[in-house]
XYZ file of C-alpha atoms in Angstrom:
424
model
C 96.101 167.809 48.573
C 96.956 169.757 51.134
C 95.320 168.169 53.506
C 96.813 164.959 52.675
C 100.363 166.463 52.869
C 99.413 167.509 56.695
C 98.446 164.142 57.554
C 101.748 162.482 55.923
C 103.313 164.916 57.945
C 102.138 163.806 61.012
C 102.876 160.409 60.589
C 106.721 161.256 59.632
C 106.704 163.086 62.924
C 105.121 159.916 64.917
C 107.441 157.824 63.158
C 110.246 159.787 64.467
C 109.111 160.226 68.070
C 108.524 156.441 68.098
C 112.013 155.746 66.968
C 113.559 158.295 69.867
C 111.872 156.375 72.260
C 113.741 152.980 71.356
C 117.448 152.365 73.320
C 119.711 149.634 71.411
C 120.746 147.236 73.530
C 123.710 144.856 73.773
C 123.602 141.281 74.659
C 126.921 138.873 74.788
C 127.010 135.199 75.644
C 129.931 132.800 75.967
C 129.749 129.755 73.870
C 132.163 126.985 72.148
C 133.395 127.143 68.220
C 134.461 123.638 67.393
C 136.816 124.972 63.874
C 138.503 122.034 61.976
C 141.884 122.092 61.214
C 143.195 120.641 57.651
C 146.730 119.680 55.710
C 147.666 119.324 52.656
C 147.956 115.701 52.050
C 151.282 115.915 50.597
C 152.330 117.358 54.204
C 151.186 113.966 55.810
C 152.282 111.855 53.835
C 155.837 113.067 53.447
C 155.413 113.404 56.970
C 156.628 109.601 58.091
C 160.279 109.167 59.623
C 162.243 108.118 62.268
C 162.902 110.478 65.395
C 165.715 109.406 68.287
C 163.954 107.993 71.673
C 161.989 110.724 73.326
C 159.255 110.615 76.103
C 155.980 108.788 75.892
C 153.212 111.629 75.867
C 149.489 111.414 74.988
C 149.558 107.547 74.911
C 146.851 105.487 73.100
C 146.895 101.690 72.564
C 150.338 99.330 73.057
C 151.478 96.035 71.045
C 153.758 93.502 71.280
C 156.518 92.211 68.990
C 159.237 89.553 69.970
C 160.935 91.171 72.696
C 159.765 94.800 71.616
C 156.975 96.781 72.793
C 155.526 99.425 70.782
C 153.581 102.183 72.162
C 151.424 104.722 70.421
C 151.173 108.157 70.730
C 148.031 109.232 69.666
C 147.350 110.976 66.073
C 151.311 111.349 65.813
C 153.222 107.918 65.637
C 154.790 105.011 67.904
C 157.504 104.271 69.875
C 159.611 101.156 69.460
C 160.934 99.724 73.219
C 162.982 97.048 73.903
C 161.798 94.943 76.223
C 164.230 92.450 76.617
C 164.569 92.860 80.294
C 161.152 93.987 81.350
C 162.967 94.917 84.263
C 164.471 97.656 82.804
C 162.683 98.477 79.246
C 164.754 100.453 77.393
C 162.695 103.573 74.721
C 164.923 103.013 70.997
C 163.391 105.510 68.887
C 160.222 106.748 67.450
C 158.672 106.914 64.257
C 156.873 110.017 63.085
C 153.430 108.736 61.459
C 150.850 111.351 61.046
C 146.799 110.130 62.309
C 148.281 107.100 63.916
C 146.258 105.278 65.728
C 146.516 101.704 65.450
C 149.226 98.779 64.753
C 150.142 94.932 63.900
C 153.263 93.405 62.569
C 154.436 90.539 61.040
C 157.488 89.193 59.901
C 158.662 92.503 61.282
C 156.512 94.495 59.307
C 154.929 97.147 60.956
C 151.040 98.218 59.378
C 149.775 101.364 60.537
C 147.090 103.783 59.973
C 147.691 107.361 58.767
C 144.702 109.348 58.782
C 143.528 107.716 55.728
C 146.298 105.838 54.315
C 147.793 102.859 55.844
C 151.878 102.402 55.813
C 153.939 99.270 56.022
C 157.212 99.990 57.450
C 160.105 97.528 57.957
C 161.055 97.061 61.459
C 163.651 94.546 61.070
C 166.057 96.645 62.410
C 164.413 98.616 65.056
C 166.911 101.115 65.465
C 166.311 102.118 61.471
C 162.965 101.024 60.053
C 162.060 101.648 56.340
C 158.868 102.598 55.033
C 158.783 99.600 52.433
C 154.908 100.556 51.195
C 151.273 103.023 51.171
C 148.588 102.142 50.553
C 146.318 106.065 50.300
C 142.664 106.011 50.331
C 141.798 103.163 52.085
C 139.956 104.118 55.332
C 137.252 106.896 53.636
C 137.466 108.436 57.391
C 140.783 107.757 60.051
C 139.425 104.384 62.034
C 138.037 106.484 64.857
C 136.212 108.701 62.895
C 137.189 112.193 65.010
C 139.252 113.190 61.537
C 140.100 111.616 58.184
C 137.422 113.714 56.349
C 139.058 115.027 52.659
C 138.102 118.348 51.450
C 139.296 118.397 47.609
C 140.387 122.088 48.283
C 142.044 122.399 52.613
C 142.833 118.810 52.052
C 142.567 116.427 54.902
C 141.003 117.470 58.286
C 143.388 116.016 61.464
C 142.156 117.661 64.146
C 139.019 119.553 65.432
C 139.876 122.335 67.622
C 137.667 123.686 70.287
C 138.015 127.735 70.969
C 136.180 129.882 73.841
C 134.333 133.020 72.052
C 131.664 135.491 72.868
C 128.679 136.214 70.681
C 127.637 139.504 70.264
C 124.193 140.853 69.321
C 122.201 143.788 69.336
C 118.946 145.069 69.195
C 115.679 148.307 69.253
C 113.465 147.890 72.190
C 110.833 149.927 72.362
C 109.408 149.435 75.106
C 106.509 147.363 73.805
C 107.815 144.168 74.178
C 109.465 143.979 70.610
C 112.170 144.049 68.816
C 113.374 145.846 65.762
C 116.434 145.310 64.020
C 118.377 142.871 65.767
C 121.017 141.727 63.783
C 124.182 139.843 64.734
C 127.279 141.531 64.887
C 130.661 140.484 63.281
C 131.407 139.501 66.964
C 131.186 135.912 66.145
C 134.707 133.955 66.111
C 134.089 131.246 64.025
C 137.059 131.284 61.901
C 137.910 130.093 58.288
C 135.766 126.942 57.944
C 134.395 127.299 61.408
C 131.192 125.515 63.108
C 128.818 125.983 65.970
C 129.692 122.991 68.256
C 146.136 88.887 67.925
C 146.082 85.514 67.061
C 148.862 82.880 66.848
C 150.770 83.039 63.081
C 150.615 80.182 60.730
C 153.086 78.551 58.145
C 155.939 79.429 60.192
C 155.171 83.319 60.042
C 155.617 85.364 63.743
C 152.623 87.957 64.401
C 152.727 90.303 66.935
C 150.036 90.652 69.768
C 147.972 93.726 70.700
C 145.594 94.688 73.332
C 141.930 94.474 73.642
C 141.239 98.048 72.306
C 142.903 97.458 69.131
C 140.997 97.402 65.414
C 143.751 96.142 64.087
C 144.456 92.209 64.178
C 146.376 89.534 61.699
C 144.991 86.063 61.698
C 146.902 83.512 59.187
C 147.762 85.676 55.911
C 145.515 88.451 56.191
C 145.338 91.895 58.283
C 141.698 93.061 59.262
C 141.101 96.359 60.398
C 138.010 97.965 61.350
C 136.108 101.058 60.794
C 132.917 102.932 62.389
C 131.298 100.625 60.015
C 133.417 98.488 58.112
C 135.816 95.617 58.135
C 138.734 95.775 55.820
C 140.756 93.219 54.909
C 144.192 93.154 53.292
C 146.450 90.189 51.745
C 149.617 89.975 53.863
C 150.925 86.886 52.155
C 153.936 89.020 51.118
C 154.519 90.637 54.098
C 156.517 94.191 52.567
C 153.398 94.139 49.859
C 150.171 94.287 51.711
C 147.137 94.010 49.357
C 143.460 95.496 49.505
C 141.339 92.333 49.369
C 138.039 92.931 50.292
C 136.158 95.618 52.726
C 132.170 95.133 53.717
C 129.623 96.536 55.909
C 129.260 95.273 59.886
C 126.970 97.617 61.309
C 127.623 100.901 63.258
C 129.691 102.221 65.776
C 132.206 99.182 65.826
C 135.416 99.843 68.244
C 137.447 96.783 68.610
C 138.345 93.873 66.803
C 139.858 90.494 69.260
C 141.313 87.183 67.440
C 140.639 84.251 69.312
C 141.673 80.853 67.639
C 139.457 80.833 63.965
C 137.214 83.660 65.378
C 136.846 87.561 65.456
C 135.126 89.107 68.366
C 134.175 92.795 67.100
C 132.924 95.302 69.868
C 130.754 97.778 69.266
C 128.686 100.719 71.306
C 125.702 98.548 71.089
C 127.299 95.017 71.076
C 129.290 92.166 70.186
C 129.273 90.539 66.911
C 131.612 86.917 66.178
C 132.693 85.978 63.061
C 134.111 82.724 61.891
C 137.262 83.074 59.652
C 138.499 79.934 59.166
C 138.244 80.856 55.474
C 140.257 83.606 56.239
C 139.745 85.581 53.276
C 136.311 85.384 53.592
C 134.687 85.729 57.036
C 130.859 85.037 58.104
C 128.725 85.979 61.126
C 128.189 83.463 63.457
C 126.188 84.936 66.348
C 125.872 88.680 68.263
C 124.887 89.602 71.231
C 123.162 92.793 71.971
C 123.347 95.303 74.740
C 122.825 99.251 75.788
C 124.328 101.752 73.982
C 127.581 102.246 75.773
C 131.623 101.474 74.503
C 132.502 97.475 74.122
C 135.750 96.000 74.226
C 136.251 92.280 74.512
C 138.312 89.185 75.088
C 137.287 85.606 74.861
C 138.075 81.812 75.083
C 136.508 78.738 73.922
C 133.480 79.022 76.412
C 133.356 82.546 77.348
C 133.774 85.833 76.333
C 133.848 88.792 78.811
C 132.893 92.265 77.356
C 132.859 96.001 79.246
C 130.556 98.029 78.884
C 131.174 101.840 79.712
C 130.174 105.372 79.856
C 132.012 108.991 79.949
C 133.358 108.866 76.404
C 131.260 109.564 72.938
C 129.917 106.223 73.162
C 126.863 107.804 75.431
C 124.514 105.453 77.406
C 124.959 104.833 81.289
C 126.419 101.486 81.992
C 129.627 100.863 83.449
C 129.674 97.103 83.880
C 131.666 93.200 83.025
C 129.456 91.607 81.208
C 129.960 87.649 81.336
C 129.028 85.271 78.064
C 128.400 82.042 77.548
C 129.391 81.287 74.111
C 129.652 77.810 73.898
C 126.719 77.794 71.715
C 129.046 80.016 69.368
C 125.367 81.301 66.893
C 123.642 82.232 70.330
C 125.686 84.500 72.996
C 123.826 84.003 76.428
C 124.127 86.553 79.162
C 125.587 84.616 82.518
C 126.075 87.765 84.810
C 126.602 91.301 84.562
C 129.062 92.721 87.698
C 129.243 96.631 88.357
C 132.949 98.884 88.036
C 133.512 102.018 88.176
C 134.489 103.108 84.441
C 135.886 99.888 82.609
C 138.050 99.869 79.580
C 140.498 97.411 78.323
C 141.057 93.960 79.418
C 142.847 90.619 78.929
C 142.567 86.687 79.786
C 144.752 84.408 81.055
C 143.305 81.244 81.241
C 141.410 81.619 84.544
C 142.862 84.955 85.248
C 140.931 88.542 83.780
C 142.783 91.755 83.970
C 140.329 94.895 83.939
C 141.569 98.578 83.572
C 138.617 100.393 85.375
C 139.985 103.678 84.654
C 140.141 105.607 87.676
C 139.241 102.890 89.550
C 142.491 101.305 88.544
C 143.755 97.538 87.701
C 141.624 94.492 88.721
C 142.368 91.122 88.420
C 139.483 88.645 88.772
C 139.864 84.610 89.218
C 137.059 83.996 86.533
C 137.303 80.068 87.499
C 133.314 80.555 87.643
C 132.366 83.211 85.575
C 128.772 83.371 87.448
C 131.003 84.507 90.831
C 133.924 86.088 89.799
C 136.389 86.482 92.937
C 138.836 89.529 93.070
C 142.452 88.635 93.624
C 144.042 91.928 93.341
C 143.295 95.150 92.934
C 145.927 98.137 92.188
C 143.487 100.961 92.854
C 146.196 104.064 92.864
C 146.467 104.171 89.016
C 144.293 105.434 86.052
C 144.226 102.541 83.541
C 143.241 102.018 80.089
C 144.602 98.586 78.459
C 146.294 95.585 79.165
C 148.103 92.529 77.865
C 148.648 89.504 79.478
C 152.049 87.021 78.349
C 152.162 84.584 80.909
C 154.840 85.329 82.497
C 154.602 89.436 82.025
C 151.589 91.871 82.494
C 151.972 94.955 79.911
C 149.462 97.955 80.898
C 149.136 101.446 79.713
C 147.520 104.688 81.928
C 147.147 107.615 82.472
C 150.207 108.115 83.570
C 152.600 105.453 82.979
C 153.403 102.240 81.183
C 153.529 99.166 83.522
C 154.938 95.956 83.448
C 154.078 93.264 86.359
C 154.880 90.036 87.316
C 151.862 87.949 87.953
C 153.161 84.530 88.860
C 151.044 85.163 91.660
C 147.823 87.073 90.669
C 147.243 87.527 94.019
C 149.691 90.016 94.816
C 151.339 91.392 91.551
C 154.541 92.873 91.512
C 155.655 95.787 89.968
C 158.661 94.998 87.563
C 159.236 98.940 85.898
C 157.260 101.651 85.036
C 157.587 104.387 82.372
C 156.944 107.931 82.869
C 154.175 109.140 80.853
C 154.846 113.438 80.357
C 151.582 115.692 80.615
C-alpha cells in the first residue's frame, strides 16, 4: 500500500510540474456580426402617414402618374412630385410607409409594399392622400427578400445590421504542440438574436408607368407583383378594394417584372421568362431564355427584347453586358448579340431609341435601329445611374446622386431640363 501511495504521489507531482510549464495565451481577431433588427408589427403598421416635402435621400426605384412623379426612398416610403413643368419639378410631400419598396397606381390609387403587407392609399389629392385599404400577410418575405421574415415573439425583422467586433479566445500551450483548455471567452459581440455573417389601362381606367426595375406592374384590371419566387396577383377592378386573386410559383431569384402590350417580361439572376396574359387573370409561360447567373432587368417590343446582365450586387456571377433578343418567335428567345458595359442596370425603349444606366459608367443612349450593331448616340458619362423612363417627349432617371429629367428630342445630344439633389 505504501508503495502504491509513493507512486500516486509522484504522478500528482508530475502532473503539477507539467501544468507550471504551460503559459495561457491570448488570441483576438476582427470579424463581422450581421444582428437582425425586429418591430413589433403593430409599430409598422400604424406607422403609414403623410410627412411635408423633405429631401430625397437613399433613393430606390421612380414611377410615373399623370403629371406626378413619385420617388421612393428605400425601406421608408415615397415622395409625391409634381411634375407639371419638368422644368422646374416641384417635391409636395411624402408619405411615411414602412419596408417600401415598390409602387403602381391607378385611378389614383397608390399600391405599395410594406414589409409584408401591401397598402392602397388614395392619391387623389396629392397634397393629402388617405390610406383607403391593407392587405397584411401577403408577401411571406418583403419582395426583395433582405427583411420581411416574422418571428411570432420580436415580430417582424426590417433591417440586418452589420457591427465590427473582436473575438477573443484563449488557450494552455505546453509546449508540445497542443492545446488544453481553450475555450472562448464572453468576448464575442453578437448581441440579442445575433449571427456570424407598365402597360397602357383599359376600359377607360389611367395606370401609371414605372421603370424597368420595378416588380410591380398593372395590366387591364389586375396588379402583379413579384417575389424571389412568386407572382402575385390581385383584383383591382375596384380600384380603393384591391383583392388577393391568385399567387404561384415562377422559379428563383426573379427581380423585375416589364408589361409590354398582352405580355410580362420577368427578369431574373439566371434569365428571362415571358408570359402571355391576355387572360389576365390567368397568365401562361410562353418562352424563356436562359443566361449566367448575374442580375436581369428588361424592356421589350414586338420583335425584341433587350436584357442587362450585371455583377457587383448579391446577384453574383461575372457578366456585365446588353444582351439583344430576338423574340419574334415569342415560345423561343434567340440570342442576336451580346455588347460589353461597364456595370448595367436599368433601362428603357423608345421605339428605336435604348436608354442604359451603366452605373458608374453613367447614361447611354443607343440607336437600336439594328439591334445586331447598336450605334451610341450619347453618352452622359459624369453621373452614377440606376433607372430610367422614357415619355417621348421627357427622359426621367434616378442616380446616385440626383433625379434627372432630359429632353431627348434629339437623342443625340440630350439636354438637361432640372435635376434634384439627392442628400448623402
Amino acid at each position: 500500500m505504501k508503495e502504491v501511495l509513493s507512486k500516486l504521489s509522484v504522478l500528482i507531482v508530475l502532473a503539477a510540474l507539467a501544468g507550471a510549464c504551460c503559459t495561457t495565451q491570448y488570441v483576438e481577431y476582427k470579424t463581422q456580426v450581421y444582428q437582425p433588427v425586429y418591430k413589433k408589427a403593430d409599430e409598422i403598421r400604424n406607422g403609414v402617414k403623410v410627412t411635408g416635402a423633405r429631401q430625397l435621400k437613399n433613393t430606390g426605384k421612380i414611377y410615373v402618374y399623370d403629371k406626378y412623379i413619385l420617388v421612393n426612398e428605400r425601406k421608408t416610403g415615397i415622395h409625391i412630385i409634381d411634375n407639371s413643368n419638368p422644368s422646374a419639378p416641384n417635391i409636395l410631400g411624402f408619405i411615411e410607409i414602412p419596408g417600401n419598396g415598390d409602387m403602381a397606381v391607378r385611378n389614383g390609387i397608390l399600391y405599395a409594399d410594406s414589409y409584408i403587407d401591401m397598402v392602397a392609399i388614395d392619391i387623389t389629392n396629392p397634397g393629402q392622400p388617405v390610406l383607403v385599404k391593407r392587405i397584411e400577410n401577403i408577401f411571406p418575405e418583403s419582395l426583395d427578400a433582405s427583411s420581411g421574415f416574422i418571428d411570432h415573439e420580436k415580430g417582424i425583422l426590417v433591417e440586418v445590421t452589420v457591427k465590427d467586433t473582436i473575438i477573443k479566445y484563449s488557450y494552455k500551450d505546453c509546449g508540445d504542440g497542443g492545446y488544453v483548455n481553450a475555450p472562448m471567452t464572453d468576448g464575442r459581440e453578437f448581441g440579442n438574436g445575433g449571427v456570424i455573417k407598365d402597360a397602357s389601362g383599359s376600359n377607360g381606367n389611367t395606370n401609371g408607368i414605372g421603370g424597368s426595375m420595378a416588380r410591380f406592374t398593372i395590366f387591364d384590371n389586375y396588379l402583379y407583383a413579384v417575389d424571389r419566387s412568386n407572382l402575385q396577383i390581385f383584383d383591382i377592378s375596384s380600384a380603393t378594394n384591391p383583392k388577393v386573386w391568385s399567387k404561384f410559383n415562377i422559379g428563383w431569384n426573379i427581380e423585375t417584372i416589364y408589361p409590354f402590350k398582352d405580355k410580362l417580361f420577368i427578369g431574373s439572376m439566371t434569365g428571362m421568362f415571358i408570359y402571355d396574359v391576355s387572360t389576365p387573370w390567368n397568365p401562361s409561360l410562353l418562352g424563356q431564355f436562359q443566361h449566367a447567373r448575374a442580375c436581369d432587368p428588361v424592356v421589350a417590343n414586338d420583335n425584341y427584347a433587350y436584357v442587362t446582365v450585371r455583377t457587383g450586387t448579391g446577384c453574383g456571377g461575372n457578366l456585365n453586358q446588353l444582351d439583344v433578343l430576338d423574340i419574334s418567335n415569342i415560345t423561343h428567345p434567340r440570342l442576336i448579340k451580346s455588347y460589353p458595359m461597364q456595370e448595367p442596370a436599368g433601362l428603357g425603349l423608345d421605339k428605336n431609341v435604348l436608354f442604359i444606366c451603366d452605373g458608374p459608367a453613367g447614361l447611354k443612349v443607343f440607336d437600336v435601329t439594328k439591334p445586331e450593331e447598336i450605334q451610341l448616340l450619347d453618352w452622359q458619362s459624369d453621373i452614377k445611374t440606376f433607372d430610367v423612363i422614357p415619355l417621348g417627349y421627357s427622359l426621367l432617371m434616378i442616380g446616385a446622386d440626383g433625379f434627372y429629367q432630359y429632353d431627348y428630342s434629339n437623342p443625340k445630344s440630350l439636354k438637361l431640363l432640372s435635376m434634384i439633389p439627392i442628400v448623402k
